[in-house]
């Protein structure tokens, strides 16, 4: 009897968690989901791309936020609600500094009070530039003075 009760509680919890989960948005349609920068030179600095989208639903939609798993990605998005059939842009900027080689970054666009999401990606290959050894190694050395010896400090 107790085992059945525990199983019932677990099933109810799984149902509740699944009902509050985010779902893929079919209301915002992006013209492209992946943008390839190709080869970019680190010395040229930041690179950006604007992803265009359209509200294909019959209701007003607002973008609540944009997230990424890397601090090297920045974004700009419309703060005002989008009317039906309105278009907008999400600008994604990548910072290639000290990130040589291939990259692929996912960007998640949250809408409708974070209930829906869309995923877009940027990718490319960073061609590294030469950094002075003094800047690469010595600028990160931090002098920390030794702590004074205090007997019986507890």
PDB file of C-alpha atoms in Angstrom:
ATOM      1  CA  UNK A   1       0.000   0.000   0.000  1.00  0.00           C
ATOM      2  CA  UNK A   2       2.779   2.417   0.889  1.00  0.00           C
ATOM      3  CA  UNK A   3       4.645   1.508  -2.305  1.00  0.00           C
ATOM      4  CA  UNK A   4       1.580   2.311  -4.424  1.00  0.00           C
ATOM      5  CA  UNK A   5       1.230   5.655  -2.664  1.00  0.00           C
ATOM      6  CA  UNK A   6       4.890   6.520  -3.342  1.00  0.00           C
ATOM      7  CA  UNK A   7       4.542   5.548  -7.005  1.00  0.00           C
ATOM      8  CA  UNK A   8       1.399   7.669  -7.302  1.00  0.00           C
ATOM      9  CA  UNK A   9       3.147  10.700  -5.769  1.00  0.00           C
ATOM     10  CA  UNK A  10       6.116  10.251  -8.142  1.00  0.00           C
ATOM     11  CA  UNK A  11       3.811  10.071 -11.166  1.00  0.00           C
ATOM     12  CA  UNK A  12       1.967  13.215 -10.104  1.00  0.00           C
ATOM     13  CA  UNK A  13       5.280  15.057  -9.614  1.00  0.00           C
ATOM     14  CA  UNK A  14       6.509  14.000 -13.073  1.00  0.00           C
ATOM     15  CA  UNK A  15       3.275  15.205 -14.630  1.00  0.00           C
ATOM     16  CA  UNK A  16       3.484  18.578 -12.870  1.00  0.00           C
ATOM     17  CA  UNK A  17       7.125  19.093 -13.828  1.00  0.00           C
ATOM     18  CA  UNK A  18       6.406  18.223 -17.463  1.00  0.00           C
ATOM     19  CA  UNK A  19       3.386  20.533 -17.610  1.00  0.00           C
ATOM     20  CA  UNK A  20       5.482  23.549 -16.548  1.00  0.00           C
ATOM     21  CA  UNK A  21       8.384  22.807 -18.897  1.00  0.00           C
ATOM     22  CA  UNK A  22       9.334  25.116 -21.724  1.00  0.00           C
ATOM     23  CA  UNK A  23       8.221  24.171 -25.198  1.00  0.00           C
ATOM     24  CA  UNK A  24       9.662  24.922 -28.609  1.00  0.00           C
ATOM     25  CA  UNK A  25       7.996  28.023 -30.014  1.00  0.00           C
ATOM     26  CA  UNK A  26       6.211  27.691 -33.330  1.00  0.00           C
ATOM     27  CA  UNK A  27       4.955  31.270 -33.055  1.00  0.00           C
ATOM     28  CA  UNK A  28       8.310  32.913 -33.756  1.00  0.00           C
ATOM     29  CA  UNK A  29       9.817  31.712 -37.017  1.00  0.00           C
ATOM     30  CA  UNK A  30      13.480  32.509 -37.707  1.00  0.00           C
ATOM     31  CA  UNK A  31      14.593  32.890 -41.328  1.00  0.00           C
ATOM     32  CA  UNK A  32      17.794  31.030 -40.457  1.00  0.00           C
ATOM     33  CA  UNK A  33      18.804  29.054 -37.402  1.00  0.00           C
ATOM     34  CA  UNK A  34      22.545  28.699 -37.998  1.00  0.00           C
ATOM     35  CA  UNK A  35      24.992  31.344 -39.189  1.00  0.00           C
ATOM     36  CA  UNK A  36      28.557  30.451 -40.159  1.00  0.00           C
ATOM     37  CA  UNK A  37      31.069  33.308 -39.839  1.00  0.00           C
ATOM     38  CA  UNK A  38      33.622  31.174 -41.684  1.00  0.00           C
ATOM     39  CA  UNK A  39      37.204  32.065 -40.806  1.00  0.00           C
ATOM     40  CA  UNK A  40      37.559  35.191 -38.697  1.00  0.00           C
ATOM     41  CA  UNK A  41      40.768  36.818 -37.536  1.00  0.00           C
ATOM     42  CA  UNK A  42      41.105  37.289 -33.815  1.00  0.00           C
ATOM     43  CA  UNK A  43      42.878  40.605 -34.368  1.00  0.00           C
ATOM     44  CA  UNK A  44      39.778  42.048 -36.101  1.00  0.00           C
ATOM     45  CA  UNK A  45      37.768  41.793 -32.884  1.00  0.00           C
ATOM     46  CA  UNK A  46      34.035  41.332 -32.436  1.00  0.00           C
ATOM     47  CA  UNK A  47      31.840  39.855 -35.177  1.00  0.00           C
ATOM     48  CA  UNK A  48      28.037  40.180 -35.331  1.00  0.00           C
ATOM     49  CA  UNK A  49      25.066  38.759 -37.168  1.00  0.00           C
ATOM     50  CA  UNK A  50      21.369  39.663 -37.052  1.00  0.00           C
ATOM     51  CA  UNK A  51      18.865  36.802 -37.033  1.00  0.00           C
ATOM     52  CA  UNK A  52      15.518  37.925 -38.452  1.00  0.00           C
ATOM     53  CA  UNK A  53      12.253  36.401 -37.228  1.00  0.00           C
ATOM     54  CA  UNK A  54       8.514  36.824 -37.710  1.00  0.00           C
ATOM     55  CA  UNK A  55       5.560  36.448 -35.351  1.00  0.00           C
ATOM     56  CA  UNK A  56       3.338  34.038 -37.311  1.00  0.00           C
ATOM     57  CA  UNK A  57       0.727  33.685 -34.553  1.00  0.00           C
ATOM     58  CA  UNK A  58      -2.471  35.681 -34.149  1.00  0.00           C
ATOM     59  CA  UNK A  59      -1.464  37.040 -30.741  1.00  0.00           C
ATOM     60  CA  UNK A  60       1.050  39.501 -29.352  1.00  0.00           C
ATOM     61  CA  UNK A  61       4.345  37.893 -28.336  1.00  0.00           C
ATOM     62  CA  UNK A  62       7.118  39.331 -26.206  1.00  0.00           C
ATOM     63  CA  UNK A  63      10.713  38.175 -26.022  1.00  0.00           C
ATOM     64  CA  UNK A  64      11.656  37.885 -22.368  1.00  0.00           C
ATOM     65  CA  UNK A  65      15.334  37.208 -22.761  1.00  0.00           C
ATOM     66  CA  UNK A  66      18.182  35.684 -24.690  1.00  0.00           C
ATOM     67  CA  UNK A  67      20.749  33.387 -23.102  1.00  0.00           C
ATOM     68  CA  UNK A  68      23.928  31.580 -24.016  1.00  0.00           C
ATOM     69  CA  UNK A  69      26.279  29.314 -22.146  1.00  0.00           C
ATOM     70  CA  UNK A  70      29.307  31.486 -22.882  1.00  0.00           C
ATOM     71  CA  UNK A  71      30.257  34.977 -21.809  1.00  0.00           C
ATOM     72  CA  UNK A  72      31.876  35.447 -25.222  1.00  0.00           C
ATOM     73  CA  UNK A  73      28.415  35.924 -26.774  1.00  0.00           C
ATOM     74  CA  UNK A  74      26.418  39.138 -26.417  1.00  0.00           C
ATOM     75  CA  UNK A  75      22.953  39.860 -27.774  1.00  0.00           C
ATOM     76  CA  UNK A  76      20.461  42.593 -28.507  1.00  0.00           C
ATOM     77  CA  UNK A  77      16.751  41.891 -28.953  1.00  0.00           C
ATOM     78  CA  UNK A  78      13.504  43.896 -29.197  1.00  0.00           C
ATOM     79  CA  UNK A  79      12.090  44.774 -25.777  1.00  0.00           C
ATOM     80  CA  UNK A  80       8.633  45.778 -27.016  1.00  0.00           C
ATOM     81  CA  UNK A  81       5.909  43.171 -27.701  1.00  0.00           C
ATOM     82  CA  UNK A  82       5.531  41.959 -31.282  1.00  0.00           C
ATOM     83  CA  UNK A  83       2.138  42.196 -32.965  1.00  0.00           C
ATOM     84  CA  UNK A  84       0.892  39.402 -35.249  1.00  0.00           C
ATOM     85  CA  UNK A  85       2.884  39.213 -38.515  1.00  0.00           C
ATOM     86  CA  UNK A  86       5.468  41.660 -37.159  1.00  0.00           C
ATOM     87  CA  UNK A  87       9.172  41.038 -37.734  1.00  0.00           C
ATOM     88  CA  UNK A  88      12.149  41.596 -35.508  1.00  0.00           C
ATOM     89  CA  UNK A  89      15.865  40.939 -35.188  1.00  0.00           C
ATOM     90  CA  UNK A  90      18.116  39.345 -32.609  1.00  0.00           C
ATOM     91  CA  UNK A  91      21.673  40.627 -32.953  1.00  0.00           C
ATOM     92  CA  UNK A  92      24.301  38.139 -31.768  1.00  0.00           C
ATOM     93  CA  UNK A  93      27.903  39.290 -31.244  1.00  0.00           C
ATOM     94  CA  UNK A  94      30.845  36.929 -30.711  1.00  0.00           C
ATOM     95  CA  UNK A  95      34.144  37.933 -29.085  1.00  0.00           C
ATOM     96  CA  UNK A  96      36.986  35.810 -30.548  1.00  0.00           C
ATOM     97  CA  UNK A  97      39.687  37.105 -28.170  1.00  0.00           C
ATOM     98  CA  UNK A  98      41.845  34.232 -26.862  1.00  0.00           C
ATOM     99  CA  UNK A  99      39.526  31.606 -28.376  1.00  0.00           C
ATOM    100  CA  UNK A 100      41.458  30.112 -31.317  1.00  0.00           C
ATOM    101  CA  UNK A 101      40.011  27.356 -33.473  1.00  0.00           C
ATOM    102  CA  UNK A 102      36.487  26.182 -34.214  1.00  0.00           C
ATOM    103  CA  UNK A 103      33.525  27.473 -32.212  1.00  0.00           C
ATOM    104  CA  UNK A 104      29.816  26.720 -32.194  1.00  0.00           C
ATOM    105  CA  UNK A 105      27.632  28.634 -29.756  1.00  0.00           C
ATOM    106  CA  UNK A 106      23.961  28.048 -29.048  1.00  0.00           C
ATOM    107  CA  UNK A 107      21.745  31.033 -28.283  1.00  0.00           C
ATOM    108  CA  UNK A 108      18.319  30.482 -26.708  1.00  0.00           C
ATOM    109  CA  UNK A 109      15.555  33.046 -27.323  1.00  0.00           C
ATOM    110  CA  UNK A 110      12.886  32.925 -24.585  1.00  0.00           C
ATOM    111  CA  UNK A 111       9.364  34.210 -25.242  1.00  0.00           C
ATOM    112  CA  UNK A 112       5.902  34.313 -23.627  1.00  0.00           C
ATOM    113  CA  UNK A 113       7.095  34.668 -20.026  1.00  0.00           C
ATOM    114  CA  UNK A 114       9.827  32.057 -20.617  1.00  0.00           C
ATOM    115  CA  UNK A 115       7.255  29.392 -21.553  1.00  0.00           C
ATOM    116  CA  UNK A 116       8.550  29.051 -25.124  1.00  0.00           C
ATOM    117  CA  UNK A 117      11.999  29.031 -26.666  1.00  0.00           C
ATOM    118  CA  UNK A 118      13.823  29.060 -29.983  1.00  0.00           C
ATOM    119  CA  UNK A 119      17.419  27.991 -30.499  1.00  0.00           C
ATOM    120  CA  UNK A 120      19.801  29.618 -32.956  1.00  0.00           C
ATOM    121  CA  UNK A 121      23.525  29.008 -33.456  1.00  0.00           C
ATOM    122  CA  UNK A 122      26.619  30.856 -34.574  1.00  0.00           C
ATOM    123  CA  UNK A 123      29.755  29.060 -35.639  1.00  0.00           C
ATOM    124  CA  UNK A 124      33.071  29.656 -37.300  1.00  0.00           C
ATOM    125  CA  UNK A 125      36.816  29.299 -36.948  1.00  0.00           C
ATOM    126  CA  UNK A 126      39.024  31.850 -35.209  1.00  0.00           C
ATOM    127  CA  UNK A 127      42.437  32.429 -36.778  1.00  0.00           C
ATOM    128  CA  UNK A 128      44.649  33.362 -33.807  1.00  0.00           C
ATOM    129  CA  UNK A 129      46.968  36.326 -33.778  1.00  0.00           C
ATOM    130  CA  UNK A 130      50.322  36.483 -32.067  1.00  0.00           C
ATOM    131  CA  UNK A 131      50.232  37.892 -28.566  1.00  0.00           C
ATOM    132  CA  UNK A 132      53.356  39.247 -26.875  1.00  0.00           C
ATOM    133  CA  UNK A 133      54.686  36.795 -24.300  1.00  0.00           C
ATOM    134  CA  UNK A 134      54.757  39.534 -21.672  1.00  0.00           C
ATOM    135  CA  UNK A 135      51.065  40.209 -22.167  1.00  0.00           C
ATOM    136  CA  UNK A 136      50.061  36.560 -22.338  1.00  0.00           C
ATOM    137  CA  UNK A 137      51.908  35.359 -19.269  1.00  0.00           C
ATOM    138  CA  UNK A 138      52.988  38.218 -17.053  1.00  0.00           C
ATOM    139  CA  UNK A 139      49.780  40.211 -17.003  1.00  0.00           C
ATOM    140  CA  UNK A 140      48.055  37.366 -15.180  1.00  0.00           C
ATOM    141  CA  UNK A 141      50.611  37.082 -12.385  1.00  0.00           C
ATOM    142  CA  UNK A 142      49.206  38.693  -9.280  1.00  0.00           C
ATOM    143  CA  UNK A 143      51.413  39.429  -6.302  1.00  0.00           C
ATOM    144  CA  UNK A 144      49.820  38.252  -3.084  1.00  0.00           C
ATOM    145  CA  UNK A 145      51.755  39.220   0.049  1.00  0.00           C
ATOM    146  CA  UNK A 146      52.265  36.445   2.584  1.00  0.00           C
ATOM    147  CA  UNK A 147      49.865  36.327   5.515  1.00  0.00           C
ATOM    148  CA  UNK A 148      51.369  37.286   8.882  1.00  0.00           C
ATOM    149  CA  UNK A 149      51.944  34.424  11.286  1.00  0.00           C
ATOM    150  CA  UNK A 150      49.630  34.800  14.260  1.00  0.00           C
ATOM    151  CA  UNK A 151      50.092  32.182  16.975  1.00  0.00           C
ATOM    152  CA  UNK A 152      46.926  30.802  18.537  1.00  0.00           C
ATOM    153  CA  UNK A 153      44.590  32.876  16.406  1.00  0.00           C
ATOM    154  CA  UNK A 154      41.659  30.622  17.177  1.00  0.00           C
TER     155      UNK A 154
END
